[in-house]
Coordinates of C-alpha atoms in Angstrom, one line a residue:
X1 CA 10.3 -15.9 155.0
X2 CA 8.7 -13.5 152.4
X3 CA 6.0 -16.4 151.8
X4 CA 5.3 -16.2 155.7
X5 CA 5.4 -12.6 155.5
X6 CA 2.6 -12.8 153.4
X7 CA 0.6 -15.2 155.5
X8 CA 0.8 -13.0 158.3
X9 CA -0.3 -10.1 156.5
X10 CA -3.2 -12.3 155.1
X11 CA -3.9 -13.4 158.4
X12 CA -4.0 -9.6 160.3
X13 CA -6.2 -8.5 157.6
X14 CA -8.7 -11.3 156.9
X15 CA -8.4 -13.9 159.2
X16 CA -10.2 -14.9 162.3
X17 CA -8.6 -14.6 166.1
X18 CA -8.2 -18.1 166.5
X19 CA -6.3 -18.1 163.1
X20 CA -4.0 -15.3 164.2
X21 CA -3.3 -17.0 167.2
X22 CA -2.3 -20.5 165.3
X23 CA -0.1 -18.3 163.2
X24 CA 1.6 -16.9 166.0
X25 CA 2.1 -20.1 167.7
X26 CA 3.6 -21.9 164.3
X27 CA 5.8 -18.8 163.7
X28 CA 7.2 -19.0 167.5
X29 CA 7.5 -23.1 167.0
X30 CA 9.4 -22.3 163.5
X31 CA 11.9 -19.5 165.6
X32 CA 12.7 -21.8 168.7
X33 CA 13.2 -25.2 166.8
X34 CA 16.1 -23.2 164.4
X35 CA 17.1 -20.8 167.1
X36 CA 20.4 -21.8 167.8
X37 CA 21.0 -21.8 163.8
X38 CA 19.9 -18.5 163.1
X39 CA 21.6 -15.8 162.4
X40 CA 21.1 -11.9 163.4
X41 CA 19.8 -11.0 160.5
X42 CA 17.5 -13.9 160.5
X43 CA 16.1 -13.6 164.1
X44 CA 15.3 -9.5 163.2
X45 CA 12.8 -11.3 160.6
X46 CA 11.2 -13.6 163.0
X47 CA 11.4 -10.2 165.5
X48 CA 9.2 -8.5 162.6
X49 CA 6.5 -11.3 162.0
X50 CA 6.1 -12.3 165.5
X51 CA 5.6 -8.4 166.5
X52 CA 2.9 -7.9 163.9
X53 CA 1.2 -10.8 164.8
X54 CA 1.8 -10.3 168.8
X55 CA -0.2 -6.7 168.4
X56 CA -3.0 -8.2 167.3
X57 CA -4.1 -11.1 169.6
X58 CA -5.7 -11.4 172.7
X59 CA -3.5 -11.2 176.0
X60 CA -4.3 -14.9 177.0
X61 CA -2.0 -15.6 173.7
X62 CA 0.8 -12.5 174.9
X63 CA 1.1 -14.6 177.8
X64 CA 1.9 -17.9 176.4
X65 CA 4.1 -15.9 173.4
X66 CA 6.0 -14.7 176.9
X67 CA 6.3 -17.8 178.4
X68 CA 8.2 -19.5 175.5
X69 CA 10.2 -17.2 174.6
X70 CA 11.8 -15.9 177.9
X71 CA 14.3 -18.8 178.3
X72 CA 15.4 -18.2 174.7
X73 CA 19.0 -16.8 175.0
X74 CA 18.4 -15.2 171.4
X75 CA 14.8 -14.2 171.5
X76 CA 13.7 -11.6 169.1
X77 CA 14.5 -8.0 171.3
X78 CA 11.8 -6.0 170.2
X79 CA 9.4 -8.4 171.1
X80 CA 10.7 -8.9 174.3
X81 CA 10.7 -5.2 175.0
X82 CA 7.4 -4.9 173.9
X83 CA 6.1 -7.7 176.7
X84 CA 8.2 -6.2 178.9
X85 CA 6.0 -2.8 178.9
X86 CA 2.9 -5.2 178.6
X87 CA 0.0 -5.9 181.7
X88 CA 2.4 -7.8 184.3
X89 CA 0.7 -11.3 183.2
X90 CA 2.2 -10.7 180.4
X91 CA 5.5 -8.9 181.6
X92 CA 6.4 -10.8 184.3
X93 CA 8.4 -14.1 182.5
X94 CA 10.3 -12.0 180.5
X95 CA 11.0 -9.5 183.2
X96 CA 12.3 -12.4 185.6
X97 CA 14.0 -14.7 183.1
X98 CA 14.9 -13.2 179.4
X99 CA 18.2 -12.7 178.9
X100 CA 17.5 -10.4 175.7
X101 CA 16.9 -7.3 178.5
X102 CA 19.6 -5.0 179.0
X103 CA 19.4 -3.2 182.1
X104 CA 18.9 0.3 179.7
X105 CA 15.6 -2.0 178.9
X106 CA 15.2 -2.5 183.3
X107 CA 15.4 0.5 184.3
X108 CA 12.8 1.6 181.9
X109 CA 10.7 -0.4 182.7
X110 CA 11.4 0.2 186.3
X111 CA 10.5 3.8 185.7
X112 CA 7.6 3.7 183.2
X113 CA 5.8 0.7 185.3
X114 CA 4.8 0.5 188.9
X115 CA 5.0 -2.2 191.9
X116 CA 4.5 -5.6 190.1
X117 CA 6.5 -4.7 187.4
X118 CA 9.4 -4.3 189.7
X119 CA 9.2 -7.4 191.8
X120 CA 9.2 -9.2 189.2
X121 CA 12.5 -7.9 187.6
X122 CA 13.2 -8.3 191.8
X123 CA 13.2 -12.1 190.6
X124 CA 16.1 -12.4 187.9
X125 CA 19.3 -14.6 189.1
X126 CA 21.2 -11.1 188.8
X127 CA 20.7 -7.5 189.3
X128 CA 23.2 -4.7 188.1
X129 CA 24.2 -1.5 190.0
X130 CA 21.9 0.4 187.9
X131 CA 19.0 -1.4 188.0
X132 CA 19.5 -1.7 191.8
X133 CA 19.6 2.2 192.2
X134 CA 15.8 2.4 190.3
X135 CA 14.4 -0.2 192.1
X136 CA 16.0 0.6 195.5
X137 CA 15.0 4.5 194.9
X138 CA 11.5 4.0 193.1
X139 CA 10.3 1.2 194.9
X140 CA 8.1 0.7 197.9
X141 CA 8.6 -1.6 201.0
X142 CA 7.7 -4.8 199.3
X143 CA 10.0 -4.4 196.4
X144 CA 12.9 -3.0 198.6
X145 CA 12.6 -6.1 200.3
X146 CA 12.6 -8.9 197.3
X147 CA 15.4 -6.7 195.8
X148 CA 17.4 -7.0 199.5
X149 CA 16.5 -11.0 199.4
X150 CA 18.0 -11.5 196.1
X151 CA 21.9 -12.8 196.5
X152 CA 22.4 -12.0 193.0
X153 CA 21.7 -8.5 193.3
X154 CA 24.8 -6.0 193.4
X155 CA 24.0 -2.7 194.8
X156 CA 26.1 0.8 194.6
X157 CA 27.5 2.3 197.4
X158 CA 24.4 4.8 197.6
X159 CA 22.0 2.0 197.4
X160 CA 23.4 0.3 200.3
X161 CA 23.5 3.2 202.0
X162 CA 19.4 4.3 201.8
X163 CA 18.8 0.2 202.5
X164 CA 20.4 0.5 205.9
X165 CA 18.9 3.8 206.3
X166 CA 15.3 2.2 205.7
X167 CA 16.5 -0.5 208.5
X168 CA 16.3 1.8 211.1
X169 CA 12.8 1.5 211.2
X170 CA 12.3 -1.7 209.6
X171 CA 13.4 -4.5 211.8
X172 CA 12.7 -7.4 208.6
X173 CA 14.8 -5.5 206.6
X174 CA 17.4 -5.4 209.1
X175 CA 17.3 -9.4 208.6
X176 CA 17.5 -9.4 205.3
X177 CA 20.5 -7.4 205.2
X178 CA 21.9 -9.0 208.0
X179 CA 21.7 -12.1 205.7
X180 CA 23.8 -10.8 202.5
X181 CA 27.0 -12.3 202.8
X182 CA 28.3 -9.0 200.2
X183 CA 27.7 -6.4 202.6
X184 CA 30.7 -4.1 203.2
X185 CA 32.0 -4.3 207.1
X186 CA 31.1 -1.1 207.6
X187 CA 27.4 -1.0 206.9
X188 CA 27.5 -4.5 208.6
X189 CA 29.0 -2.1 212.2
X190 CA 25.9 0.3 211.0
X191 CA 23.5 -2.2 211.2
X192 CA 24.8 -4.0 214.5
X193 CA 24.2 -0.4 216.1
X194 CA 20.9 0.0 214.7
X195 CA 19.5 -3.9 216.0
X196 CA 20.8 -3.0 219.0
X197 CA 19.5 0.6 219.0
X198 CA 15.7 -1.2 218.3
X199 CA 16.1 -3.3 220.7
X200 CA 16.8 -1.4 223.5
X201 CA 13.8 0.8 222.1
X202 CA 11.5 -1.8 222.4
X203 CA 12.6 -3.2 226.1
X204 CA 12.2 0.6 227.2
X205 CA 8.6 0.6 225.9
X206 CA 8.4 -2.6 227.7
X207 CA 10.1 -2.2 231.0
X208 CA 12.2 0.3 233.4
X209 CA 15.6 1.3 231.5
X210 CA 17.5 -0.8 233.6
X211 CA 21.4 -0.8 233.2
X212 CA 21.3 -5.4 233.0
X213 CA 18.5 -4.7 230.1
X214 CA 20.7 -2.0 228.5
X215 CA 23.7 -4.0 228.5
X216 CA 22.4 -7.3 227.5
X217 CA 21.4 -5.5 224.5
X218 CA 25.0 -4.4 223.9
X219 CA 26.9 -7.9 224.9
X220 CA 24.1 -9.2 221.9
X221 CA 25.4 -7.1 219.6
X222 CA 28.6 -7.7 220.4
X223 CA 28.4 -10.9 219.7
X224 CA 26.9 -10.3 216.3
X225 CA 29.8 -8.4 215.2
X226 CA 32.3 -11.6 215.7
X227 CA 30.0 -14.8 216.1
X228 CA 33.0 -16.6 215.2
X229 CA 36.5 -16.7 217.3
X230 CA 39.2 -18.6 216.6
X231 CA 41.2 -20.2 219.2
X232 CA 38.7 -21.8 221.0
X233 CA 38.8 -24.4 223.6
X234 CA 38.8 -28.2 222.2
X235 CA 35.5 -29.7 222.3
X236 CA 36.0 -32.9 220.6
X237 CA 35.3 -35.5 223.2
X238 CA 32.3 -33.5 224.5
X239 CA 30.8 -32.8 220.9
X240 CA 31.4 -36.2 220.8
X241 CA 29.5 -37.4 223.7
X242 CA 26.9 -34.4 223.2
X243 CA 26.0 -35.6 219.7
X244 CA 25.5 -39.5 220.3
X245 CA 22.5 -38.1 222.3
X246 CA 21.2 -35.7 219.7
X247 CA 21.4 -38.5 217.1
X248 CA 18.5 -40.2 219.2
X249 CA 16.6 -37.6 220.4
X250 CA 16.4 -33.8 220.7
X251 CA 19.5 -31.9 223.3
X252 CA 16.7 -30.3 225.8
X253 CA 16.6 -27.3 228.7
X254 CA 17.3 -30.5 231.1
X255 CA 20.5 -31.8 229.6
X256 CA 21.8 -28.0 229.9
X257 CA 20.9 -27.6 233.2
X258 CA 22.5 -30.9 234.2
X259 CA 25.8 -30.8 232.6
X260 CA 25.8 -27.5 234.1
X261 CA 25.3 -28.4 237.3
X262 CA 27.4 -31.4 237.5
X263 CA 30.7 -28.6 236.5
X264 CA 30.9 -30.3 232.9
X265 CA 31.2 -27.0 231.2
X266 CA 32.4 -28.7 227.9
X267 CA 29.3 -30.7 227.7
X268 CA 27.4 -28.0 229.0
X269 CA 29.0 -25.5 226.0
X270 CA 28.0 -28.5 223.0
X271 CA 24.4 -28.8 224.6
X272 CA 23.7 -25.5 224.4
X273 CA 24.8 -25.4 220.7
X274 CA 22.7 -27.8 220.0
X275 CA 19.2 -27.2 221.6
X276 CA 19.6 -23.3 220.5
X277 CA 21.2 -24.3 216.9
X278 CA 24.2 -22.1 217.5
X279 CA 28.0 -22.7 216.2
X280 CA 30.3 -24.4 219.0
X281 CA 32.3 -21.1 218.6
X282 CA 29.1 -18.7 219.1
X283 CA 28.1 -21.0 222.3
X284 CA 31.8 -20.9 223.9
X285 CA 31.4 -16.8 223.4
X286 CA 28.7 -17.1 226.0
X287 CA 31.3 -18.2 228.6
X288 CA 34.1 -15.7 227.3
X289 CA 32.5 -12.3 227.3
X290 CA 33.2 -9.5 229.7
X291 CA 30.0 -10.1 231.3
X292 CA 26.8 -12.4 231.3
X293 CA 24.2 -10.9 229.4
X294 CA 24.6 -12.6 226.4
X295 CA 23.6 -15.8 228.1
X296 CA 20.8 -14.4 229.5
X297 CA 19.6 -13.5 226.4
X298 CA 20.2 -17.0 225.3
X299 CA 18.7 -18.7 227.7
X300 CA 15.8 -16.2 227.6
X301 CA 15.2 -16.8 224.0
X302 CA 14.7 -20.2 224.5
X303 CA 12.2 -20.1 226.9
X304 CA 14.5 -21.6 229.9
X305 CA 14.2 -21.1 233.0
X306 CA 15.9 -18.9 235.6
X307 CA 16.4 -22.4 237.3
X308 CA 18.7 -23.4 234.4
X309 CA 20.4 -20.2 233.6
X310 CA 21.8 -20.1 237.6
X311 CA 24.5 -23.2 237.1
X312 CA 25.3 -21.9 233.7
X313 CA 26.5 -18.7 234.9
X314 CA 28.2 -20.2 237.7
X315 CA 30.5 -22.7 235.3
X316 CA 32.0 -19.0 233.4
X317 CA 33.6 -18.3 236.9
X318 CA 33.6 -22.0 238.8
X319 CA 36.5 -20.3 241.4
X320 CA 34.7 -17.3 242.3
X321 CA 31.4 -18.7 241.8
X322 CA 28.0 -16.6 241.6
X323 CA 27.9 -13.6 244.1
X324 CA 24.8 -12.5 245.6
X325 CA 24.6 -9.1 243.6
X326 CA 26.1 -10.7 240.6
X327 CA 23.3 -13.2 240.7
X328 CA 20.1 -10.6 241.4
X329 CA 21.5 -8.5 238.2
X330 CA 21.2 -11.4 236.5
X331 CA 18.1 -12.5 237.4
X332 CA 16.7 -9.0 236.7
X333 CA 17.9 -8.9 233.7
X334 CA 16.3 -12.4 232.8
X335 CA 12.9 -11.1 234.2
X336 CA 12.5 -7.8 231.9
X337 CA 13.8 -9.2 229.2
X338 CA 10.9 -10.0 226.7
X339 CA 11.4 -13.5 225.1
X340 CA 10.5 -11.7 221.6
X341 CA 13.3 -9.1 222.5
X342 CA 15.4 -11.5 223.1
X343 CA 14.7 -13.9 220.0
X344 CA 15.5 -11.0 217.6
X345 CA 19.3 -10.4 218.9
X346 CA 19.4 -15.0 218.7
X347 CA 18.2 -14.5 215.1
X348 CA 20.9 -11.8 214.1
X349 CA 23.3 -13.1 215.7
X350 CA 22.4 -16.9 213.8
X351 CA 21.9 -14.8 210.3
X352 CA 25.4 -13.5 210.6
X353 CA 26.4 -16.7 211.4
X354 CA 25.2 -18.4 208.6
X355 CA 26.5 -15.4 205.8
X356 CA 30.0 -15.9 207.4
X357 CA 29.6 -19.8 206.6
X358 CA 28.5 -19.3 203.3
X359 CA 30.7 -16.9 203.0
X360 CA 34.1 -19.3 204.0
X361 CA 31.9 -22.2 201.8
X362 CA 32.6 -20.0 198.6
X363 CA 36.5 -18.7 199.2
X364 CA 37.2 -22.9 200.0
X365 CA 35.3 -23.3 196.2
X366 CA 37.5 -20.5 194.8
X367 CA 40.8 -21.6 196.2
X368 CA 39.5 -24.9 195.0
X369 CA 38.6 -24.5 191.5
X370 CA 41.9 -21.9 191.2
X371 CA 43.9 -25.3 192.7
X372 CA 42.5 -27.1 189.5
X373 CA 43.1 -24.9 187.0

């Protein structure tokens, strides 16, 4: 080490830019073939030489110095730190992937540097309370949103709560959230209120205020807040018969409507599961709730028509059938509501749907893997 020392040195002062370069690259060759080996003591010399050499070459070599060392479980901390602080070419592998970064060294950086600089810590597998607070607080409305897309990320209790306070008037966020499979039942209730709150904004800048419109909003968010009921009705021998079809060609608008008007409501209930990608469970909802507007929304979302939606409504009440008012406040509902509109409360609603799967996927995997130990 003292005899490399002394290269380096020789190199800095007399040699030429190419030679520093191929000095750097030999020394960062030596340090990653013998890094598991080393020792502490050892890897502060390599920390030493690679730093002196790393301040004096061009920035095309700082990037490729970056790049190999920021999988390095024991890579040399101050020059880590030091790329860290460097142009985001440069910063950006170590600031996603090197594990050598406390989150003292994040948030630092977080502070000291500006947009790219955070997206790309945005990037790393995890994210700590406190570097979740800088980048959540500091951040703009790119980084807020990598940093809410992230499932490794943990956030505070304040964090979360300035995230669902920039939702209000951010419907992508609103997704995002809607997504995380972490978030705390009540900021999931806050965030059900304020979908539901932006869509009913955007059908009255749309269309009259009607009281269908209004509450077709609300049965939507119902729904979002338990997509999944247990208890339902068995739908084996329909799912069954429902997805021989689908295995040979796509469930369409026409196999709803038929099942639907031939009184099949099982059928009708796996069909629409199918062509709108919804759980069984969420699709039997739409025949269980207090009133219809949830599968007006449905249907609307698709892109079905009225035609379609009539028999549908009729199988929730086959006794009493489809009374004439019953049936216009349907269809005026169906009419103002915007397809978009409509679409956004379907994609919630599917979002939750999919965090509460995942979500189940993961407690099966921990009872599992607590079975086998």
């Amino acid at each position: 080490m003292p005899a490399l020392i002394r290269e380096v040195d020789d190199a800095i002062a007399r040699g030429s830019r190419e030679r520093r370069t191929d000095h750097l690259r030999q020394v960062t060759d030596l340090f990653l073939r013998d890094a598991p080996a080393l020792s502490d003591e050892q890897v502060d010399l390599f920390d030493v030489v690679i730093a002196r050499l790393a301040a004096v070459i061009e920035a095309r070599a700082r990037v490729e110095l970056a790049e190999r060392l920021a999988d390095a479980p024991n890579a040399p901390r101050g020059v880590i730190r030091s790329l860290a602080h460097d142009d985001i070419e440069i910063a950006r592998p170590v600031l996603a992937r090197s594990e050598r970064l406390s989150d003292e060294d994040l948030v630092a950086v977080a502070i000291a540097k500006g947009r790219e600089h955070m997206l790309a810590i945005t990037a790393r597998l995890n994210l700590s309370e406190p570097v979740t607070d800088v980048l959540v607080k500091r951040g703009d409305r790119r980084v807020v949103h990598a940093v809410a897309a992230n499932p490794g990320a943990r956030f505070s209790e304040g964090s979360l709560s300035d995230l669902v306070d920039r939702a209000r008037i951010d419907t992508p966020l609103q997704e995002l959230l809607g997504e995380r499979i972490d978030l705390p039942e009540e900021h999931v209730r806050q965030l059900v209120a304020i979908a539901q709150e932006t869509a009913r904004r955007r059908l009255a800048e749309d269309a009259p205020r009607g009281t269908a419109i209004v509450e077709a909003v609300e049965i939507g968010a119902s729904a979002v807040r338990a997509a999944v009921v247990p208890g339902g009705r068995d739908l084996g021998t329909a799912y069954a018969v429902v997805s021989r079809i689908a295995a040979t060609r796509p469930i369409t608008e026409g196999d709803v409507a038929a099942y639907a008007r031939d009184g099949k409501g099982d059928e009708a209930i796996c069909a629409i599961a199918f062509a709108a990608e919804l759980s069984l469970a969420t699709a039997e909802r739409l025949f269980k709730a207090g009133d219809s507007e949830l599968l007006v929304v449905v249907a609307r979302a698709q892109g079905w028509a009225f035609a379609t939606l009539e028999p549908l409504l009729v199988l929730r009440d086959p006794e009493g059938g489809l009374a004439p008012h019953l049936r216009k406040r349907a269809r005026d509902a169906f009419e103002q509501l915007r397809p978009q509109t409509a679409q956004r409360v379907v994609q919630f609603l599917k979002a939750r749907e999919a965090s509460q799967k995942r979500s189940a996927e993961a407690a099966a995997q921990r009872r599992l893997e607590a079975r086998r130990r």
